[in-house]
CSV table of C-alpha atoms and ligand atoms in Angstrom, one decimal:
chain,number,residue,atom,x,y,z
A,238,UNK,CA,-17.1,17.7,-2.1
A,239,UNK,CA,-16.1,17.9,1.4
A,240,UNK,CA,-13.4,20.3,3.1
A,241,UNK,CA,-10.3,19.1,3.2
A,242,UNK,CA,-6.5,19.4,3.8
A,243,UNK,CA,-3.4,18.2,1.8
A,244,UNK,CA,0.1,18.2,2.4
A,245,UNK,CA,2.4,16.6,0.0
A,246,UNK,CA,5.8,17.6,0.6
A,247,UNK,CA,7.9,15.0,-1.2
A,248,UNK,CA,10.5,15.8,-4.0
A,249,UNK,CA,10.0,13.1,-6.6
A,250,UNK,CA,12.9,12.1,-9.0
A,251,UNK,CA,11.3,9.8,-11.8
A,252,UNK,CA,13.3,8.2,-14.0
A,253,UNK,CA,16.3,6.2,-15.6
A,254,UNK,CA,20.0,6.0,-13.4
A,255,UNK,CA,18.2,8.4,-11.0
A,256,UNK,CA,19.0,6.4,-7.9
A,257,UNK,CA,22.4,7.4,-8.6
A,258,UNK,CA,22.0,11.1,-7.0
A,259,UNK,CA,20.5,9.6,-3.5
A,260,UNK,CA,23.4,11.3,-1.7
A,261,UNK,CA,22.8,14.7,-3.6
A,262,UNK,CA,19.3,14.1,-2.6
A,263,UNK,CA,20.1,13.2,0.8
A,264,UNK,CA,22.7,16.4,2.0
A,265,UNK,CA,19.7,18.8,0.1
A,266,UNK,CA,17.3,17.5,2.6
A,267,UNK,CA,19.8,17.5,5.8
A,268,UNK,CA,21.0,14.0,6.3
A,269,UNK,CA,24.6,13.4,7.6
A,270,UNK,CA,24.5,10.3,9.4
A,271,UNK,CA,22.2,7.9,7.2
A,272,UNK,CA,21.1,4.6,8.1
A,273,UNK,CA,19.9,2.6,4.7
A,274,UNK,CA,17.7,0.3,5.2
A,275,UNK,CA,16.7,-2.4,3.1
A,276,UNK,CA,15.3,-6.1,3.0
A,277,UNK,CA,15.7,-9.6,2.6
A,278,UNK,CA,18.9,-9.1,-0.5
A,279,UNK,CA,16.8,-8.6,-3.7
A,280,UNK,CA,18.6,-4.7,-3.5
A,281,UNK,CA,22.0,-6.9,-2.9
A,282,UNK,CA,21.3,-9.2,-5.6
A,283,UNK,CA,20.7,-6.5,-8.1
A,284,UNK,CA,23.5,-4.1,-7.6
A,285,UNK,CA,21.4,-1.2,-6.1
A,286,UNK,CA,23.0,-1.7,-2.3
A,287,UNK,CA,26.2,-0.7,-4.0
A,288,UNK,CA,24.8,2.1,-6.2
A,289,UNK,CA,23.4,4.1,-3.2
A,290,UNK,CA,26.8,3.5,-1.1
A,291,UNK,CA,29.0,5.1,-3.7
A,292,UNK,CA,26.6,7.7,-3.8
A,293,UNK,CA,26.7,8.6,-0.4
A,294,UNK,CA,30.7,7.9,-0.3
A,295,UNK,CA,30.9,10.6,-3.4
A,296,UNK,CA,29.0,13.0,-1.0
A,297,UNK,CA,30.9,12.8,1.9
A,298,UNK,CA,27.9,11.0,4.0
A,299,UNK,CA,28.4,8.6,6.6
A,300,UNK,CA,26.3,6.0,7.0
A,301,UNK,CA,25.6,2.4,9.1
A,302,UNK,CA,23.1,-0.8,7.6
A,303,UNK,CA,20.5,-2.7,8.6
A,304,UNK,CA,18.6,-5.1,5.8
A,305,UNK,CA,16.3,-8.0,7.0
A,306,UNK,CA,12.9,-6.2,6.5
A,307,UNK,CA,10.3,-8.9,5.9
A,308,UNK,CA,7.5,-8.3,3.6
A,309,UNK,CA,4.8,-7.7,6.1
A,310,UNK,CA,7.6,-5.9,8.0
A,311,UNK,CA,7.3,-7.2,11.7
A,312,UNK,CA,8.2,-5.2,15.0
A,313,UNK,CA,11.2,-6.8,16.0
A,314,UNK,CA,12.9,-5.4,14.1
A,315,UNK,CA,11.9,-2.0,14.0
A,316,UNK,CA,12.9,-2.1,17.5
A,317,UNK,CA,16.6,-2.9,16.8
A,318,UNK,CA,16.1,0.2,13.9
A,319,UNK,CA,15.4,2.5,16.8
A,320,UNK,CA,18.2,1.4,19.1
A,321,UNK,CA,20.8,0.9,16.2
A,322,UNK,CA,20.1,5.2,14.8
A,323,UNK,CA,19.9,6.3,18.6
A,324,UNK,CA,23.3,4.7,19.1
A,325,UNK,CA,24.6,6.2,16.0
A,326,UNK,CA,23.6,9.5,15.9
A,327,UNK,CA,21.7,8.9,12.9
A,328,UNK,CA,20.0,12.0,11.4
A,329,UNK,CA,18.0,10.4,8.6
A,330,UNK,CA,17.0,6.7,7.3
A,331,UNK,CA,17.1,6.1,3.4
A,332,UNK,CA,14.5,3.1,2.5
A,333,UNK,CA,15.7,1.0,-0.3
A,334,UNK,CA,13.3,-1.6,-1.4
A,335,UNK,CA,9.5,-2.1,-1.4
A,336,UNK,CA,6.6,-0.8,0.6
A,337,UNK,CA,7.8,-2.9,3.9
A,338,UNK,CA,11.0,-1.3,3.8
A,339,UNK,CA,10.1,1.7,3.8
A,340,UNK,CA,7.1,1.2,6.2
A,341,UNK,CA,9.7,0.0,8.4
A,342,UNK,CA,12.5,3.1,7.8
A,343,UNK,CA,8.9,5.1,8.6
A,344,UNK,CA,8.6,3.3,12.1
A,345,UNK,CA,11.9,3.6,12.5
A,346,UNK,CA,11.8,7.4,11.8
A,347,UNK,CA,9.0,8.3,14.2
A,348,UNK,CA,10.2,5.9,16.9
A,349,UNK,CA,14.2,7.3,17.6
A,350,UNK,CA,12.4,10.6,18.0
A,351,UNK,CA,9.9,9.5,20.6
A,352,UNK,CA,10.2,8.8,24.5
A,353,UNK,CA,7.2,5.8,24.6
A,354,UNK,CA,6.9,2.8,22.7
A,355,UNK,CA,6.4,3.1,18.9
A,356,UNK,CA,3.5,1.0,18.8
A,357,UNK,CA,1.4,3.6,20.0
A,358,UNK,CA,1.2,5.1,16.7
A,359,UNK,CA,-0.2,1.9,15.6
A,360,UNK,CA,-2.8,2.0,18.2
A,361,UNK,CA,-4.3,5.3,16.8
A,362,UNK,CA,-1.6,8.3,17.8
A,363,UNK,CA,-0.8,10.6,15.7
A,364,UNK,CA,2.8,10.9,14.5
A,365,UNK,CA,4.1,14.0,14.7
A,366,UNK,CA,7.7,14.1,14.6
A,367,UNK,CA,10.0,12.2,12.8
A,368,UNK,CA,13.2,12.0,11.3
A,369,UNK,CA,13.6,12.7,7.7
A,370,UNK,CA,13.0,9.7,5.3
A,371,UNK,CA,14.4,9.0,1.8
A,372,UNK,CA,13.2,6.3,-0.4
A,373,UNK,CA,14.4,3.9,-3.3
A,374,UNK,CA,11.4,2.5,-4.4
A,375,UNK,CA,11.8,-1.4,-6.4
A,376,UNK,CA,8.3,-2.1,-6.5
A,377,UNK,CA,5.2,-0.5,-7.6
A,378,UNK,CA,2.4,-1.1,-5.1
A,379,UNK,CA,1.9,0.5,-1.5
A,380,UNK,CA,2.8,3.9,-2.2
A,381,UNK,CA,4.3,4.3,0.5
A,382,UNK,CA,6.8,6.4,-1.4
A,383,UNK,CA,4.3,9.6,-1.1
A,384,UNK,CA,2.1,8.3,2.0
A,385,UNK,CA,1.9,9.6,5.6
A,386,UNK,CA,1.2,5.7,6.6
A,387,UNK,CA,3.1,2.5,7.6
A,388,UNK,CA,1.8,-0.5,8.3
A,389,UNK,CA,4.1,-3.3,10.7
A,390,UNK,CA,2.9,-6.4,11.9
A,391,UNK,CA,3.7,-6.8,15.9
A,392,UNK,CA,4.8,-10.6,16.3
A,393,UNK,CA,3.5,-10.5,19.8
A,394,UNK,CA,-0.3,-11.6,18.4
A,395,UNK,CA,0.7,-10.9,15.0
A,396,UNK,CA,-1.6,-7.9,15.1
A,397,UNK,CA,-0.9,-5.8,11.7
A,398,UNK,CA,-1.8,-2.0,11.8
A,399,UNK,CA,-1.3,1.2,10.5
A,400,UNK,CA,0.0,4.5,12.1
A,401,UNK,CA,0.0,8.0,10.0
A,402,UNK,CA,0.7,11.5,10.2
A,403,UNK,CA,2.4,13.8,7.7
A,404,UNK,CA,5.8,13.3,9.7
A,405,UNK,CA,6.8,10.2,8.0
A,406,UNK,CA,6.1,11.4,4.1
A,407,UNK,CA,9.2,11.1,2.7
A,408,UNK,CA,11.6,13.7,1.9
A,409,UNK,CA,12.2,12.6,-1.2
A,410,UNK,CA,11.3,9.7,-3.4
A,411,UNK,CA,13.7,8.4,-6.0
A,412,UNK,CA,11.4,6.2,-8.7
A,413,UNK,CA,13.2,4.3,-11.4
A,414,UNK,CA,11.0,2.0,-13.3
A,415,UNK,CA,13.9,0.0,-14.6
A,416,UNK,CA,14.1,-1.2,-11.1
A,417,UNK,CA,11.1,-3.0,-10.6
A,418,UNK,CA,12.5,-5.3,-13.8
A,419,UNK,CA,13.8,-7.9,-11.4
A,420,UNK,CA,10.6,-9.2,-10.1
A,421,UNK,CA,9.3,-11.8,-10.6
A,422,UNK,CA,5.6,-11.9,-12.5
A,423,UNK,CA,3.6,-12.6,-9.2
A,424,UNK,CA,5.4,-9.8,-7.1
A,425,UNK,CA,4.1,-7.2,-10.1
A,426,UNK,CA,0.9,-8.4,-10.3
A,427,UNK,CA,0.2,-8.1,-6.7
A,428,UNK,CA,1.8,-4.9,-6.7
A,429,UNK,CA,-0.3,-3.7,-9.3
A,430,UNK,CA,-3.5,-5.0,-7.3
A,431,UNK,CA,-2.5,-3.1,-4.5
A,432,UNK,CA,-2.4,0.0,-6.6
A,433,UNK,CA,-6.2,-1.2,-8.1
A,434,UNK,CA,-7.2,-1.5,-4.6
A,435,UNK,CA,-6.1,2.0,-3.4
A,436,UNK,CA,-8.2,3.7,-6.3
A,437,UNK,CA,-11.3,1.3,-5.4
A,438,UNK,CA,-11.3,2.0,-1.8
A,439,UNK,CA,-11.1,5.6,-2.5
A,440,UNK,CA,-13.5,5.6,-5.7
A,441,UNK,CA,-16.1,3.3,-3.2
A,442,UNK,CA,-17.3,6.9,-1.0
A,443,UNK,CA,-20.4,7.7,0.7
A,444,UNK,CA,-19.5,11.3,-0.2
A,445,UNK,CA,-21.5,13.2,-3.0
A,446,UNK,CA,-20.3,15.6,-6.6
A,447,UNK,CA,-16.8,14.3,-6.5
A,448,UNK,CA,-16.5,14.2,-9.9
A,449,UNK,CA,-12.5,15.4,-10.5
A,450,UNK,CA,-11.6,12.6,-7.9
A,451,UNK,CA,-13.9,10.2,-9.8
A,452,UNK,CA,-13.0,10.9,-13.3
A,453,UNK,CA,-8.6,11.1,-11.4
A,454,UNK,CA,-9.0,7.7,-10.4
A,455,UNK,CA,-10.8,6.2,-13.3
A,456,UNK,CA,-8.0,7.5,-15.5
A,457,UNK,CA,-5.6,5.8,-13.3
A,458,UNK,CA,-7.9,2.4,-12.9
A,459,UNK,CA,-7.8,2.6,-16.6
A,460,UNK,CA,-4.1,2.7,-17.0
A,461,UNK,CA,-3.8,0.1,-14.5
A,462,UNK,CA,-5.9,-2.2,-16.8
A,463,UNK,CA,-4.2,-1.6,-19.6
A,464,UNK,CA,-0.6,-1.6,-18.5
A,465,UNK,CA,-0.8,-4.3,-16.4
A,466,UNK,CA,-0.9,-6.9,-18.7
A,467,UNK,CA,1.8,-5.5,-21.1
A,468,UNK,CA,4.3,-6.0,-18.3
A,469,UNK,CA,3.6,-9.3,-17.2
A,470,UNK,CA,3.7,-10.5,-20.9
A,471,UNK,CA,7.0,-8.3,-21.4
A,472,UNK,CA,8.6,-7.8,-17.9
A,473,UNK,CA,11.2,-5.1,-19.7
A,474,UNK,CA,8.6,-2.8,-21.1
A,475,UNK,CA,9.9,0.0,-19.5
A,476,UNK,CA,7.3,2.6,-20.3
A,477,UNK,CA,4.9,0.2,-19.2
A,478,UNK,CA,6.7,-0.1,-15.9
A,479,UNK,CA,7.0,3.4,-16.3
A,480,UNK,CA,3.1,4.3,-16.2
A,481,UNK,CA,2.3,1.7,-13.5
A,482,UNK,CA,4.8,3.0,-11.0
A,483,UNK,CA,3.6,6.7,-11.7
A,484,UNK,CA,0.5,5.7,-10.8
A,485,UNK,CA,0.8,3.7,-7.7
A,486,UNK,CA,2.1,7.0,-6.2
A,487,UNK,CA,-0.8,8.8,-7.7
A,488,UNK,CA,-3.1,6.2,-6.3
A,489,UNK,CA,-2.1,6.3,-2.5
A,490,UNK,CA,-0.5,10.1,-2.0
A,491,UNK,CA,-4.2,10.9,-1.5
A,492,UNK,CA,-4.5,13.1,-4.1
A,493,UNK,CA,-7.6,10.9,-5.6
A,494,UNK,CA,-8.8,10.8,-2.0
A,495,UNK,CA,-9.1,14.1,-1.2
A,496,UNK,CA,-12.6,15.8,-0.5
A,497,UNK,CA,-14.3,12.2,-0.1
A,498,UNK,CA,-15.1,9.7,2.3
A,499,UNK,CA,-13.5,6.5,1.5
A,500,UNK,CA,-13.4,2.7,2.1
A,501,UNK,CA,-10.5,1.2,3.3
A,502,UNK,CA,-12.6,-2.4,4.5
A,503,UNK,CA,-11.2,-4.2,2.2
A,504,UNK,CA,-7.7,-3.4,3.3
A,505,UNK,CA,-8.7,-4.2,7.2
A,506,UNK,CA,-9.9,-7.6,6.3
A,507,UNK,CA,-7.0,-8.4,4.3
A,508,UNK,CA,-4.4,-7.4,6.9
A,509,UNK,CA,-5.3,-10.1,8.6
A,510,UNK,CA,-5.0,-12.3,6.3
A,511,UNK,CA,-1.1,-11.3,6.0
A,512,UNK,CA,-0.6,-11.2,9.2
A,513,UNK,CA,-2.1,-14.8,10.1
A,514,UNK,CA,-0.6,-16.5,6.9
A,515,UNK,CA,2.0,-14.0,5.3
A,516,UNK,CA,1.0,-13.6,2.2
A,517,UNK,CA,1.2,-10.7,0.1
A,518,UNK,CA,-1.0,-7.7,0.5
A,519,UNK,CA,-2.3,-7.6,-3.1
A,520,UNK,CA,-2.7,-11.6,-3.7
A,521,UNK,CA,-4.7,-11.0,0.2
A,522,UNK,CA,-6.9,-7.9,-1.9
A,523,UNK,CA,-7.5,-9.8,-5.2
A,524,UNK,CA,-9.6,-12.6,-2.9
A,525,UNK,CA,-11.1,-9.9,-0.6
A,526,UNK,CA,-11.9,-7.3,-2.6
A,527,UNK,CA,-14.9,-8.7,-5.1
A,528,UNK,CA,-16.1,-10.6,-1.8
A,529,UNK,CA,-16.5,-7.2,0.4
A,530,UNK,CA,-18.0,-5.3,-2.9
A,531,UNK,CA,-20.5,-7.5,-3.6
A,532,UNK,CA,-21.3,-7.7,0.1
A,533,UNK,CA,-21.2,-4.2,0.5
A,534,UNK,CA,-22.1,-3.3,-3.0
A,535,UNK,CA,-26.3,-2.6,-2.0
A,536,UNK,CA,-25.5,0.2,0.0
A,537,UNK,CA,-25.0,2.4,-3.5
A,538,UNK,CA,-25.4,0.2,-5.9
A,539,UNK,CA,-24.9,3.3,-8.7
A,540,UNK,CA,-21.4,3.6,-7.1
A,541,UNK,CA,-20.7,0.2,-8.1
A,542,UNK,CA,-22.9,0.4,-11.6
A,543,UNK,CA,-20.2,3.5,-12.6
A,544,UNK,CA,-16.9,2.1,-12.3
A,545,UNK,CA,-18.8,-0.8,-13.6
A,546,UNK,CA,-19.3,1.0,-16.8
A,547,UNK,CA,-16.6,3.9,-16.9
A,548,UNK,CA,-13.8,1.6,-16.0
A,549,UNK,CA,-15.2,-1.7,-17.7
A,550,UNK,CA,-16.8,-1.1,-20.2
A,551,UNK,CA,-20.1,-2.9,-19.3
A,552,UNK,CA,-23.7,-2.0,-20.4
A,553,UNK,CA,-25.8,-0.1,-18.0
A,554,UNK,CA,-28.8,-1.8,-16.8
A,555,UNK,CA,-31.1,1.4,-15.7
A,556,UNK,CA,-33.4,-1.6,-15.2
A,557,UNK,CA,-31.5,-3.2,-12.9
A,558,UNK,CA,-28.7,-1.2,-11.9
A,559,UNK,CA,-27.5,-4.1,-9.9
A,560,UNK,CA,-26.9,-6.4,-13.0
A,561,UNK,CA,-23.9,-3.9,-13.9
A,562,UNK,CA,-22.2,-3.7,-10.5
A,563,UNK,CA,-22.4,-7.3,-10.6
A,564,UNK,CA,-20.6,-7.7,-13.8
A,565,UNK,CA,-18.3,-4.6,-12.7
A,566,UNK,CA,-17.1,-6.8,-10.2
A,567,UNK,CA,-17.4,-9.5,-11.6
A,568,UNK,CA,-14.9,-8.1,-14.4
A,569,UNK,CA,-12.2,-6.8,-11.8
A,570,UNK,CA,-12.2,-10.5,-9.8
A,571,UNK,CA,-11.8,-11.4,-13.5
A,572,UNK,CA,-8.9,-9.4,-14.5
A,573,UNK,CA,-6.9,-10.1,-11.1
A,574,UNK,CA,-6.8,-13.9,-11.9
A,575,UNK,CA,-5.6,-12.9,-15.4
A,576,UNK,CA,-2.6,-11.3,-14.3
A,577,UNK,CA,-1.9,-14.3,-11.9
A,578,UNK,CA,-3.5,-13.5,-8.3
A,579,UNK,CA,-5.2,-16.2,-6.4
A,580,UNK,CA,-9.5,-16.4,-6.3
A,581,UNK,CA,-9.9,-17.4,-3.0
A,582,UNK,CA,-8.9,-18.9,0.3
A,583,UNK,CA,-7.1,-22.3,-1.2
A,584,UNK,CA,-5.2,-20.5,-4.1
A,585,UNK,CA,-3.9,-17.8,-1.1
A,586,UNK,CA,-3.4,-20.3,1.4
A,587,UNK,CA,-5.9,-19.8,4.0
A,588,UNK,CA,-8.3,-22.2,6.0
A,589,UNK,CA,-11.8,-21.9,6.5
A,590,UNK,CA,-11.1,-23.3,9.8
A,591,UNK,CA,-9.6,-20.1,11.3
A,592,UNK,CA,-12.5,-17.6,9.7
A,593,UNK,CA,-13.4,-17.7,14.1
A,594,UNK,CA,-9.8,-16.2,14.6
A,595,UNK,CA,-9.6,-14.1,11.7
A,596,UNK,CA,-12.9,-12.2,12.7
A,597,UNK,CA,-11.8,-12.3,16.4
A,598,UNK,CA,-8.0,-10.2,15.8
A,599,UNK,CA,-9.9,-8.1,13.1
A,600,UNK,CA,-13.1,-7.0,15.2
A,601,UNK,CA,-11.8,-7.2,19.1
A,602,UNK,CA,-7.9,-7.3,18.8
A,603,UNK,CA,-5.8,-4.7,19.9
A,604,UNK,CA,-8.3,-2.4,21.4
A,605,UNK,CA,-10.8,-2.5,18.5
A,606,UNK,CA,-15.0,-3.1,20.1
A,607,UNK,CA,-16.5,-5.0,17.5
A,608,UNK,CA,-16.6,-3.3,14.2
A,609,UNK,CA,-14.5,-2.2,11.4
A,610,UNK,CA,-16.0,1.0,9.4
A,611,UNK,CA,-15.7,2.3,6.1
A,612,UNK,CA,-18.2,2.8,2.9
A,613,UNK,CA,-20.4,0.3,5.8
A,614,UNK,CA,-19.8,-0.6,9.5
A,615,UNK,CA,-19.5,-4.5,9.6
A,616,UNK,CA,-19.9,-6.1,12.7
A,617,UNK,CA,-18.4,-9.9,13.4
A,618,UNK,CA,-21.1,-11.7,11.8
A,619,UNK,CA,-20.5,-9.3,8.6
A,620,UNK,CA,-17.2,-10.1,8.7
A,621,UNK,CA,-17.6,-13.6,9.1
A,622,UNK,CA,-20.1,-14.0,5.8
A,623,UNK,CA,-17.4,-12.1,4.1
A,624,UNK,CA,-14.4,-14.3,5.0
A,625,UNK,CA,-16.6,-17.0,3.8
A,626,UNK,CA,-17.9,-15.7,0.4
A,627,UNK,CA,-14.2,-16.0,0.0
A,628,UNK,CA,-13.8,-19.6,0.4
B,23,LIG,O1,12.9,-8.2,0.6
B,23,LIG,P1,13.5,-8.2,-0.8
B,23,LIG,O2,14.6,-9.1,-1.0
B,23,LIG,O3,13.8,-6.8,-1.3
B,23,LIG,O4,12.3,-8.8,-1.8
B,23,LIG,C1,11.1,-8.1,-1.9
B,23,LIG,C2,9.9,-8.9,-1.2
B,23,LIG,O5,10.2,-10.3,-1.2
B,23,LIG,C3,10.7,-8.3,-3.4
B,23,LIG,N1,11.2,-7.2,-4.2
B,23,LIG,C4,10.9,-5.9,-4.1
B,23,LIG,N2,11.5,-5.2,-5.1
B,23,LIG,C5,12.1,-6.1,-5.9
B,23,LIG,C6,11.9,-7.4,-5.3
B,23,LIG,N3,12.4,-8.5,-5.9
B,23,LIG,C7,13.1,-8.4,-7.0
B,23,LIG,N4,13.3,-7.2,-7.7
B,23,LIG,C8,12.8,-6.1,-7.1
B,23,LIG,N5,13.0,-4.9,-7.8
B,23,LIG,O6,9.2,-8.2,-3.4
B,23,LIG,C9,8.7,-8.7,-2.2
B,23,LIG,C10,7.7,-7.8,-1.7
B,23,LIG,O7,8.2,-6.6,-1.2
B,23,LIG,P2,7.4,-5.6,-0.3
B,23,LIG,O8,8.2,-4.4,0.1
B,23,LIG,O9,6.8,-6.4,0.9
B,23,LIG,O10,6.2,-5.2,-1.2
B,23,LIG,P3,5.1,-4.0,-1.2
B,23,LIG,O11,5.7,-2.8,-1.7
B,23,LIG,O12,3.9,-4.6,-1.8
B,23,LIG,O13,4.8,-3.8,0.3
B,23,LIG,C11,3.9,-4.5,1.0
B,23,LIG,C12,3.7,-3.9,2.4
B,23,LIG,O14,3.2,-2.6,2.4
B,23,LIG,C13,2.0,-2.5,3.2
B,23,LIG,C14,1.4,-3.9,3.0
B,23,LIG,O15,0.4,-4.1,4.0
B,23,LIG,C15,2.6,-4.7,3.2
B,23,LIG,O16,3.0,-4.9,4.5
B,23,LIG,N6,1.2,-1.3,2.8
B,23,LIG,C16,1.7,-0.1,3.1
B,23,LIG,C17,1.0,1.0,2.8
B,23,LIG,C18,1.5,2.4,3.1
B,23,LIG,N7,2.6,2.5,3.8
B,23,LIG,O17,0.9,3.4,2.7
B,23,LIG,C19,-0.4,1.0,2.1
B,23,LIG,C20,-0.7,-0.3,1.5
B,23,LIG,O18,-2.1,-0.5,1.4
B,23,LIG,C21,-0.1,-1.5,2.2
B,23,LIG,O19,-1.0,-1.9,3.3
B,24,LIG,ZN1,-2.6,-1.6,0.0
C-alpha cells in the first residue's frame, strides 16, 4: 500500500423526506445568501424546487436562482454563476440535481472566490478556496456529492476537463433514494455504469498488497451487479435505489482509492466522447470501457483475471490466465447492455469518421503533448486502435 492522505469532510444526510432540512443544513454550515442551482426542470417537474425554497423560507435564508445546467455542464454558464453570486453577495451555492449540477455549483464555488479565469483549474490548478457547497443529489452516478472534482465542458473547442482540490467537497450532501424514482430507465443505468466505472478505474492499479481497497470495491462492484437490475425491472424499489446510491458515493469519495495507483483512461477517452456528441457519461463508459481493458488488459493480466473471478464468478484459467480476464470483461460489456447501455460507436451515436478528431482534442488539446496516462501511457496511435475496437 502506498502513503496517502484523505480528507472527507462532508455531513451526509441519507434517507426518506431528508431534503426537507436543506435550510437547517444550510445556516449549520454558514450560508445566508444561497444561490440554488439546478438544471434543465426535472427538479421543477418533481416538486423538489419547491421543497428546498420552503425550507430555506422556514429558515430565514435568502436566496436568488439559476437552473439551465446541461448534462455535460458547459462554461457558459458557469460564467453567468460567477457574475450572478458576486453581484448578490452570495455566501454559499446549494446544487439540486445530478452530477452536472453540482459540478457546475463546484465551478461556480471556486470561481466567485478567485481573481483569474476559472478555467485554470481545469487546466491543472489546484483549487484551493471556495465557497461552501451543499447538494441535493437526484441521481446516482458521478459522486460528485462526496468528490473534490468537477468536470465542465468549455464550448469554445468543446474541451471537457476536470479541476479538483478538497475546496469544492461539499459541505453537506442530502441523499434521498426516493428521488432518483423519476428517471427514466436509461438515465439509471448509465448512472449506475458510472458508478461500475469508478470502482474499475480504481480496482485497475499498478500498485501492489491493496487488499482492503480490493476486497472495498469488490463488495461495492458486487452490489452494483445485483441491484442494478432490480431497479430497472422495478423503478420504485426503494432499498434497491437505496443501496445503489450509497454506493455511488462510496465509489468516487476515494475511499476505495486510497493507497493505490489508479486508472482513470477510460474516463479521458470517454470525455471526449461527451463532449464531441453529448452523450451521457456512462452510455460513453459502457462502449469504452471493455475496449481500453482488453487493450490495456496485458499489462497485468492477473488484475484482470481477479475481478474476473471475485466479481464474476468465472473459472480461473492458471493455464491461461488471459482466458479469464477475457471472459471478466467480456461478462461486464455483457451486463452493461443488459441494463440498457449502448455496445459501441452506432448504438452511442458516434462516427468512425471523427476517430482523427477525437484522438487529436484527447492527446494535443488544451495543453496536453501527446499522451494520456493511467494503469498505461497511450500515445495517439493507442488511442486511435482503441476508438476503433469500439466501432
Ligand atoms: O437537467 P435535469 O432536468 O435535472 O435532468 C437530468 C439530466 O437530463 C436528469 N435527471 C437527474 N435527476 C433526475 C433526472 N430526471 C428525472 N428524475 C430525476 N430524479 O438526468 C440527466 C442527467 O443528469 P446529470 O446531472 O448530467 O447526470 P450525472 O449525475 O450522471 O452527471 C454527469 C456529469 O458528471 C460528470 C460527467 O462527466 C458528466 O458531465 N462526472 C463528474 C464527476 C465528479 N464531479 O466527480 C466524476 C464522474 O466521473 C463524471 O465524469
Ligand atoms: Zn464517471
Amino acid at each position: 500500500m502506498e502513503n496517502f492522505t484523505f480528507y472527507s469532510p462532508t455531513f451526509f444526510a441519507f434517507g426518506k423526506d431528508t431534503e426537507n432540512d436543506c435550510g437547517k443544513y444550510v445556516r449549520r454550515f454558514g450560508g445566508s445568501k444561497v444561490l440554488i442551482h439546478y438544471g434543465g426542470g426535472s427538479v421543477v417537474r418533481s416538486g423538489l424546487l419547491d421543497l428546498v425554497k420552503a425550507s430555506l423560507d422556514k429558515e430565514g435564508i435568502d436566496y436568488v436562482e439559476l437552473g439551465g445546467v446541461k448534462p455535460n455542464p458547459r462554461s457558459g454558464l458557469v460564467y453567468e454563476g460567477i457574475d450572478l453570486v458576486k453581484k448578490e453577495n452570495v455566501d454559499f451555492i446549494l446544487a439540486v440535481g445530478g452530477g452536472s449540477t453540482i459540478d457546475s455549483s463546484k465551478a461556480i464555488a471556486a470561481g466567485a472566490v478567485y481573481d483569474g479565469d476559472f478555467w485554470d483549474f481545469y487546466q491543472g490548478k489546484e483549487i484551493e478556496k471556495a465557497l461552501p457547497i451543499g447538494t441535493i443529489l437526484t441521481i446516482a452516478a458521478a459522486g460528485s456529492e462526496g468528490s473534490p472534482n468537477s468536470v465542465i465542458t468549455k464550448e469554445e473547442g468543446m474541451f471537457k476537463r476536470g479541476a479538483g482540490g478538497d475546496a469544492i467537497r461539499p459541505k453537506f450532501s442530502i441523499l434521498n433514494p426516493a428521488l432518483t424514482q423519476t428517471l427514466p430507465a436509461f438515465q439509471t443505468a448509465a448512472g449506475a455504469t458510472d458508478i461500475i466505472a469508478h470502482l474499475y478505474e480504481r480496482y485497475i492499479t499498478n500498485s501492489v498488497e491493496v487488499e482492503v481497497t480490493d476486497r472495498l470495491i469488490e463488495a461495492l462492484l458486487l452490489t452494483m451487479k445485483h441491484e442494478t437490475p432490480r431497479v430497472i425491472a422495478d423503478p420504485d424499489n426503494y432499498e434497491a435505489r437505496a443501496n445503489i446510491m450509497w454506493a455511488g458515493m462510496m465509489a468516487h469519495n476515494n475511499s476505495c482509492g486510497v493507497g493505490r495507483s489508479q486508472d482513470w483512461n477510460s474516463h479521458t477517452i470517454e470525455h471526449e466522447l461527451s463532449a464531441l456528441y453529448d452523450c451521457a457519461h456512462g452510455a460513453g463508459l459502457a462502449v469504452t470501457m471493455p475496449a481500453v481493458f482488453r487493450y490495456c488488459m496485458d499489462h497485468n493480466i492477473m488484475r484482470f483475471a481477479q475481478v474476473a473471478v471475485r466479481v464474476w464468478g468465472c473459472q480461473m484459467d492458471f493455464a491461461h490466465p488471459e482466458v479469464t480476464a477475457l471472459e471478466g470483461i467480456k461478462a461486464l460489456q455483457d451486463f452493461l447492455i443488459s441494463i440498457g447501455m449502448p455496445r459501441n460507436f452506432g448504438e452511442l451515436g458516434a462516427k468512425e469518421e471523427d476517430i482523427p478528431k477525437l484522438v487529436e482534442v484527447l492527446c494535443k488539446g488544451d495543453g496536453r503533448e501527446g499522451t494520456i496516462s493511467g494503469f498505461v501511457t497511450l500515445n495517439e496511435e493507442d488511442c486511435t486502435k482503441i476508438y476503433k475496437m469500439m466501432v
